Amino acid sequence: MNGRGISPKHAPHVTIRVSGKLFQGHLPYLQQLVQSAGECRLWPLLNLSLLEELDRAALLYLIDGENHAFGIDSCPSFIREGIERERGSAAA
């Protein structure tokens, strides 16, 4: 279970589609959507299939929240590679 008491395996899901660019200035709005889903007892899934560009703050947001506050669905390889690279450097 995550911090809101919602089990991702058992909760209904809601998909939040993120497209274009995701930068630090967008994160408060995205966080609001994620929190609203949790308040409705829905597990948010971020669909990133149309995301073309993100900054480091957005990448860190995805890393910190994945499997805790939200799931990630349809993630482009360049984003997944960035996540793995950041996780690897944090573990070193």
mmCIF file of N, CA and C in Angstrom:
data_model
loop_
_atom_site.group_PDB
_atom_site.id
_atom_site.type_symbol
_atom_site.label_atom_id
_atom_site.label_comp_id
_atom_site.label_asym_id
_atom_site.label_seq_id
_atom_site.Cartn_x
_atom_site.Cartn_y
_atom_site.Cartn_z
ATOM 1 N N MET A 1 0.835 -1.190 0.000
ATOM 2 C CA MET A 1 0.000 0.000 0.000
ATOM 3 C C MET A 1 0.873 1.245 0.000
ATOM 4 N N ASN A 2 0.348 2.280 -0.593
ATOM 5 C CA ASN A 2 1.092 3.536 -0.601
ATOM 6 C C ASN A 2 0.647 4.403 0.570
ATOM 7 N N GLY A 3 1.145 5.610 0.643
ATOM 8 C CA GLY A 3 0.879 6.504 1.759
ATOM 9 C C GLY A 3 -0.581 6.871 1.939
ATOM 10 N N ARG A 4 -1.385 6.747 0.883
ATOM 11 C CA ARG A 4 -2.790 7.120 0.994
ATOM 12 C C ARG A 4 -3.655 5.923 1.370
ATOM 13 N N GLY A 5 -3.053 4.753 1.542
ATOM 14 C CA GLY A 5 -3.816 3.584 1.904
ATOM 15 C C GLY A 5 -4.503 2.922 0.729
ATOM 16 N N ILE A 6 -4.105 3.248 -0.476
ATOM 17 C CA ILE A 6 -4.701 2.661 -1.669
ATOM 18 C C ILE A 6 -3.740 1.611 -2.211
ATOM 19 N N SER A 7 -4.218 0.403 -2.365
ATOM 20 C CA SER A 7 -3.411 -0.644 -2.959
ATOM 21 C C SER A 7 -3.560 -0.563 -4.477
ATOM 22 N N PRO A 8 -2.482 -0.334 -5.207
ATOM 23 C CA PRO A 8 -2.575 -0.211 -6.660
ATOM 24 C C PRO A 8 -3.190 -1.450 -7.319
ATOM 25 N N LYS A 9 -2.993 -2.613 -6.721
ATOM 26 C CA LYS A 9 -3.515 -3.837 -7.318
ATOM 27 C C LYS A 9 -5.026 -3.937 -7.188
ATOM 28 N N HIS A 10 -5.592 -3.311 -6.165
ATOM 29 C CA HIS A 10 -7.012 -3.465 -5.895
ATOM 30 C C HIS A 10 -7.847 -2.213 -6.161
ATOM 31 N N ALA A 11 -7.217 -1.087 -6.273
ATOM 32 C CA ALA A 11 -7.961 0.163 -6.469
ATOM 33 C C ALA A 11 -8.339 0.338 -7.937
ATOM 34 N N PRO A 12 -9.462 0.980 -8.187
ATOM 35 C CA PRO A 12 -9.761 1.370 -9.570
ATOM 36 C C PRO A 12 -8.683 2.347 -10.046
ATOM 37 N N HIS A 13 -8.396 2.312 -11.318
ATOM 38 C CA HIS A 13 -7.353 3.166 -11.889
ATOM 39 C C HIS A 13 -7.962 4.354 -12.615
ATOM 40 N N VAL A 14 -7.199 5.416 -12.687
ATOM 41 C CA VAL A 14 -7.529 6.550 -13.539
ATOM 42 C C VAL A 14 -6.243 6.892 -14.297
ATOM 43 N N THR A 15 -6.381 7.144 -15.586
ATOM 44 C CA THR A 15 -5.216 7.468 -16.405
ATOM 45 C C THR A 15 -5.102 8.978 -16.567
ATOM 46 N N ILE A 16 -3.907 9.484 -16.306
ATOM 47 C CA ILE A 16 -3.584 10.894 -16.516
ATOM 48 C C ILE A 16 -2.592 10.929 -17.674
ATOM 49 N N ARG A 17 -3.007 11.495 -18.779
ATOM 50 C CA ARG A 17 -2.142 11.563 -19.964
ATOM 51 C C ARG A 17 -1.293 12.829 -19.910
ATOM 52 N N VAL A 18 0.005 12.642 -20.049
ATOM 53 C CA VAL A 18 0.954 13.750 -20.031
ATOM 54 C C VAL A 18 1.604 13.792 -21.411
ATOM 55 N N SER A 19 1.483 14.918 -22.098
ATOM 56 C CA SER A 19 2.037 14.999 -23.449
ATOM 57 C C SER A 19 2.819 16.297 -23.624
ATOM 58 N N GLY A 20 3.618 16.310 -24.674
ATOM 59 C CA GLY A 20 4.405 17.512 -24.973
ATOM 60 C C GLY A 20 5.605 17.623 -24.053
ATOM 61 N N LYS A 21 5.602 18.666 -23.237
ATOM 62 C CA LYS A 21 6.729 18.946 -22.350
ATOM 63 C C LYS A 21 6.269 18.885 -20.900
ATOM 64 N N LEU A 22 7.137 18.397 -20.039
ATOM 65 C CA LEU A 22 6.879 18.367 -18.600
ATOM 66 C C LEU A 22 8.091 18.989 -17.908
ATOM 67 N N PHE A 23 7.871 20.178 -17.365
ATOM 68 C CA PHE A 23 8.937 20.899 -16.690
ATOM 69 C C PHE A 23 8.530 21.202 -15.253
ATOM 70 N N GLN A 24 9.468 21.716 -14.489
ATOM 71 C CA GLN A 24 9.251 21.995 -13.071
ATOM 72 C C GLN A 24 7.987 22.820 -12.837
ATOM 73 N N GLY A 25 7.717 23.783 -13.677
ATOM 74 C CA GLY A 25 6.540 24.631 -13.511
ATOM 75 C C GLY A 25 5.222 23.891 -13.674
ATOM 76 N N HIS A 26 5.233 22.737 -14.340
ATOM 77 C CA HIS A 26 4.028 21.935 -14.527
ATOM 78 C C HIS A 26 3.760 21.000 -13.353
ATOM 79 N N LEU A 27 4.763 20.756 -12.540
ATOM 80 C CA LEU A 27 4.650 19.735 -11.500
ATOM 81 C C LEU A 27 3.576 20.009 -10.448
ATOM 82 N N PRO A 28 3.367 21.260 -10.004
ATOM 83 C CA PRO A 28 2.292 21.479 -9.025
ATOM 84 C C PRO A 28 0.917 21.056 -9.554
ATOM 85 N N TYR A 29 0.650 21.316 -10.811
ATOM 86 C CA TYR A 29 -0.633 20.925 -11.399
ATOM 87 C C TYR A 29 -0.736 19.404 -11.507
ATOM 88 N N LEU A 30 0.331 18.762 -11.954
ATOM 89 C CA LEU A 30 0.327 17.304 -12.046
ATOM 90 C C LEU A 30 0.171 16.688 -10.660
ATOM 91 N N GLN A 31 0.857 17.243 -9.673
ATOM 92 C CA GLN A 31 0.733 16.741 -8.301
ATOM 93 C C GLN A 31 -0.700 16.895 -7.801
ATOM 94 N N GLN A 32 -1.342 17.976 -8.152
ATOM 95 C CA GLN A 32 -2.737 18.199 -7.761
ATOM 96 C C GLN A 32 -3.639 17.122 -8.368
ATOM 97 N N LEU A 33 -3.405 16.773 -9.623
ATOM 98 C CA LEU A 33 -4.189 15.716 -10.267
ATOM 99 C C LEU A 33 -3.966 14.368 -9.582
ATOM 100 N N VAL A 34 -2.718 14.072 -9.262
ATOM 101 C CA VAL A 34 -2.382 12.817 -8.588
ATOM 102 C C VAL A 34 -3.050 12.766 -7.213
ATOM 103 N N GLN A 35 -2.968 13.864 -6.461
ATOM 104 C CA GLN A 35 -3.588 13.911 -5.134
ATOM 105 C C GLN A 35 -5.105 13.793 -5.220
ATOM 106 N N SER A 36 -5.706 14.444 -6.194
ATOM 107 C CA SER A 36 -7.164 14.363 -6.359
ATOM 108 C C SER A 36 -7.593 12.934 -6.644
ATOM 109 N N ALA A 37 -6.830 12.226 -7.456
ATOM 110 C CA ALA A 37 -7.148 10.824 -7.726
ATOM 111 C C ALA A 37 -7.113 10.021 -6.433
ATOM 112 N N GLY A 38 -6.088 10.242 -5.628
ATOM 113 C CA GLY A 38 -5.978 9.527 -4.354
ATOM 114 C C GLY A 38 -7.124 9.837 -3.418
ATOM 115 N N GLU A 39 -7.540 11.087 -3.385
ATOM 116 C CA GLU A 39 -8.663 11.474 -2.532
ATOM 117 C C GLU A 39 -9.960 10.792 -2.978
ATOM 118 N N CYS A 40 -10.027 10.433 -4.247
ATOM 119 C CA CYS A 40 -11.192 9.729 -4.785
ATOM 120 C C CYS A 40 -10.996 8.206 -4.726
ATOM 121 N N ARG A 41 -9.923 7.784 -4.066
ATOM 122 C CA ARG A 41 -9.574 6.367 -3.914
ATOM 123 C C ARG A 41 -9.338 5.688 -5.260
ATOM 124 N N LEU A 42 -8.708 6.441 -6.158
ATOM 125 C CA LEU A 42 -8.310 5.928 -7.461
ATOM 126 C C LEU A 42 -6.789 5.873 -7.527
ATOM 127 N N TRP A 43 -6.248 4.861 -8.182
ATOM 128 C CA TRP A 43 -4.803 4.771 -8.375
ATOM 129 C C TRP A 43 -4.461 5.454 -9.696
ATOM 130 N N PRO A 44 -3.690 6.569 -9.645
ATOM 131 C CA PRO A 44 -3.347 7.281 -10.879
ATOM 132 C C PRO A 44 -2.259 6.565 -11.677
ATOM 133 N N LEU A 45 -2.501 6.420 -12.944
ATOM 134 C CA LEU A 45 -1.503 5.912 -13.884
ATOM 135 C C LEU A 45 -1.144 7.049 -14.825
ATOM 136 N N LEU A 46 0.134 7.397 -14.890
ATOM 137 C CA LEU A 46 0.581 8.446 -15.802
ATOM 138 C C LEU A 46 0.922 7.806 -17.142
ATOM 139 N N ASN A 47 0.197 8.185 -18.175
ATOM 140 C CA ASN A 47 0.496 7.733 -19.524
ATOM 141 C C ASN A 47 1.425 8.764 -20.139
ATOM 142 N N LEU A 48 2.649 8.359 -20.393
ATOM 143 C CA LEU A 48 3.688 9.281 -20.885
ATOM 144 C C LEU A 48 4.001 9.053 -22.358
ATOM 145 N N SER A 49 3.159 8.308 -23.062
ATOM 146 C CA SER A 49 3.475 7.916 -24.438
ATOM 147 C C SER A 49 3.685 9.107 -25.377
ATOM 148 N N LEU A 50 3.050 10.237 -25.094
ATOM 149 C CA LEU A 50 3.189 11.415 -25.958
ATOM 150 C C LEU A 50 4.090 12.492 -25.358
ATOM 151 N N LEU A 51 4.795 12.150 -24.298
ATOM 152 C CA LEU A 51 5.725 13.101 -23.678
ATOM 153 C C LEU A 51 6.991 13.178 -24.528
ATOM 154 N N GLU A 52 7.368 14.378 -24.899
ATOM 155 C CA GLU A 52 8.501 14.577 -25.800
ATOM 156 C C GLU A 52 9.740 15.125 -25.107
ATOM 157 N N GLU A 53 9.527 15.849 -24.004
ATOM 158 C CA GLU A 53 10.653 16.511 -23.347
ATOM 159 C C GLU A 53 10.327 16.715 -21.876
ATOM 160 N N LEU A 54 11.333 16.557 -21.017
ATOM 161 C CA LEU A 54 11.155 16.850 -19.608
ATOM 162 C C LEU A 54 12.476 17.342 -19.040
ATOM 163 N N ASP A 55 12.384 18.093 -17.944
ATOM 164 C CA ASP A 55 13.602 18.570 -17.298
ATOM 165 C C ASP A 55 13.946 17.642 -16.129
ATOM 166 N N ARG A 56 15.057 17.922 -15.480
ATOM 167 C CA ARG A 56 15.523 17.045 -14.402
ATOM 168 C C ARG A 56 14.542 17.023 -13.238
ATOM 169 N N ALA A 57 13.925 18.163 -12.914
ATOM 170 C CA ALA A 57 12.950 18.209 -11.821
ATOM 171 C C ALA A 57 11.786 17.272 -12.108
ATOM 172 N N ALA A 58 11.319 17.254 -13.345
ATOM 173 C CA ALA A 58 10.220 16.366 -13.727
ATOM 174 C C ALA A 58 10.664 14.908 -13.678
ATOM 175 N N LEU A 59 11.878 14.639 -14.123
ATOM 176 C CA LEU A 59 12.411 13.282 -14.067
ATOM 177 C C LEU A 59 12.483 12.795 -12.618
ATOM 178 N N LEU A 60 12.968 13.641 -11.731
ATOM 179 C CA LEU A 60 13.049 13.270 -10.310
ATOM 180 C C LEU A 60 11.670 13.069 -9.701
ATOM 181 N N TYR A 61 10.685 13.865 -10.129
ATOM 182 C CA TYR A 61 9.307 13.695 -9.673
ATOM 183 C C TYR A 61 8.800 12.307 -10.066
ATOM 184 N N LEU A 62 9.066 11.910 -11.303
ATOM 185 C CA LEU A 62 8.629 10.594 -11.769
ATOM 186 C C LEU A 62 9.313 9.480 -10.977
ATOM 187 N N ILE A 63 10.603 9.653 -10.722
ATOM 188 C CA ILE A 63 11.349 8.645 -9.960
ATOM 189 C C ILE A 63 10.798 8.526 -8.544
ATOM 190 N N ASP A 64 10.600 9.656 -7.883
ATOM 191 C CA ASP A 64 10.135 9.644 -6.491
ATOM 192 C C ASP A 64 8.717 9.110 -6.353
ATOM 193 N N GLY A 65 7.878 9.369 -7.346
ATOM 194 C CA GLY A 65 6.477 8.990 -7.219
ATOM 195 C C GLY A 65 6.113 7.626 -7.760
ATOM 196 N N GLU A 66 6.934 7.099 -8.684
ATOM 197 C CA GLU A 66 6.579 5.833 -9.327
ATOM 198 C C GLU A 66 6.425 4.713 -8.306
ATOM 199 N N ASN A 67 5.310 4.021 -8.384
ATOM 200 C CA ASN A 67 4.941 2.904 -7.515
ATOM 201 C C ASN A 67 4.664 3.307 -6.076
ATOM 202 N N HIS A 68 4.683 4.607 -5.777
ATOM 203 C CA HIS A 68 4.349 5.109 -4.447
ATOM 204 C C HIS A 68 3.094 5.971 -4.513
ATOM 205 N N ALA A 69 3.144 6.983 -5.347
ATOM 206 C CA ALA A 69 2.006 7.899 -5.486
ATOM 207 C C ALA A 69 1.231 7.645 -6.769
ATOM 208 N N PHE A 70 1.883 7.004 -7.745
ATOM 209 C CA PHE A 70 1.272 6.736 -9.047
ATOM 210 C C PHE A 70 2.053 5.647 -9.758
ATOM 211 N N GLY A 71 1.435 5.091 -10.781
ATOM 212 C CA GLY A 71 2.112 4.165 -11.671
ATOM 213 C C GLY A 71 2.456 4.882 -12.956
ATOM 214 N N ILE A 72 3.364 4.311 -13.721
ATOM 215 C CA ILE A 72 3.724 4.876 -15.016
ATOM 216 C C ILE A 72 3.357 3.859 -16.082
ATOM 217 N N ASP A 73 2.647 4.341 -17.088
ATOM 218 C CA ASP A 73 2.161 3.504 -18.170
ATOM 219 C C ASP A 73 2.657 4.087 -19.490
ATOM 220 N N SER A 74 2.989 3.245 -20.421
ATOM 221 C CA SER A 74 3.397 3.685 -21.759
ATOM 222 C C SER A 74 4.488 4.742 -21.696
ATOM 223 N N CYS A 75 5.616 4.347 -21.164
ATOM 224 C CA CYS A 75 6.740 5.269 -20.970
ATOM 225 C C CYS A 75 7.718 5.163 -22.132
ATOM 226 N N PRO A 76 8.007 6.280 -22.822
ATOM 227 C CA PRO A 76 8.993 6.247 -23.906
ATOM 228 C C PRO A 76 10.366 5.799 -23.388
ATOM 229 N N SER A 77 11.121 5.155 -24.244
ATOM 230 C CA SER A 77 12.409 4.600 -23.827
ATOM 231 C C SER A 77 13.372 5.673 -23.325
ATOM 232 N N PHE A 78 13.355 6.876 -23.899
ATOM 233 C CA PHE A 78 14.303 7.902 -23.440
ATOM 234 C C PHE A 78 14.006 8.319 -21.996
ATOM 235 N N ILE A 79 12.742 8.265 -21.593
ATOM 236 C CA ILE A 79 12.398 8.604 -20.212
ATOM 237 C C ILE A 79 12.794 7.461 -19.289
ATOM 238 N N ARG A 80 12.478 6.229 -19.673
ATOM 239 C CA ARG A 80 12.839 5.068 -18.846
ATOM 240 C C ARG A 80 14.351 4.997 -18.683
ATOM 241 N N GLU A 81 15.108 5.279 -19.739
ATOM 242 C CA GLU A 81 16.566 5.287 -19.662
ATOM 243 C C GLU A 81 17.049 6.370 -18.704
ATOM 244 N N GLY A 82 16.419 7.547 -18.751
ATOM 245 C CA GLY A 82 16.779 8.627 -17.824
ATOM 246 C C GLY A 82 16.495 8.249 -16.383
ATOM 247 N N ILE A 83 15.364 7.588 -16.149
ATOM 248 C CA ILE A 83 15.013 7.125 -14.799
ATOM 249 C C ILE A 83 16.050 6.125 -14.312
ATOM 250 N N GLU A 84 16.390 5.157 -15.153
ATOM 251 C CA GLU A 84 17.379 4.138 -14.753
ATOM 252 C C GLU A 84 18.750 4.760 -14.516
ATOM 253 N N ARG A 85 19.118 5.731 -15.341
ATOM 254 C CA ARG A 85 20.409 6.412 -15.179
ATOM 255 C C ARG A 85 20.460 7.150 -13.840
ATOM 256 N N GLU A 86 19.376 7.883 -13.510
ATOM 257 C CA GLU A 86 19.313 8.621 -12.243
ATOM 258 C C GLU A 86 19.332 7.679 -11.049
ATOM 259 N N ARG A 87 18.575 6.593 -11.145
ATOM 260 C CA ARG A 87 18.566 5.611 -10.047
ATOM 261 C C ARG A 87 19.943 4.992 -9.859
ATOM 262 N N GLY A 88 20.623 4.728 -10.967
ATOM 263 C CA GLY A 88 21.966 4.161 -10.893
ATOM 264 C C GLY A 88 22.954 5.106 -10.258
ATOM 265 N N SER A 89 22.866 6.390 -10.590
ATOM 266 C CA SER A 89 23.807 7.357 -10.018
ATOM 267 C C SER A 89 23.478 7.623 -8.551
ATOM 268 N N ALA A 90 22.224 7.503 -8.162
ATOM 269 C CA ALA A 90 21.841 7.695 -6.751
ATOM 270 C C ALA A 90 22.314 6.519 -5.902
ATOM 271 N N ALA A 91 22.357 5.329 -6.501
ATOM 272 C CA ALA A 91 22.779 4.137 -5.752
ATOM 273 C C ALA A 91 24.290 4.077 -5.615
ATOM 274 N N ALA A 92 25.012 4.776 -6.510
ATOM 275 C CA ALA A 92 26.479 4.714 -6.497
ATOM 276 C C ALA A 92 27.064 5.561 -5.391
#
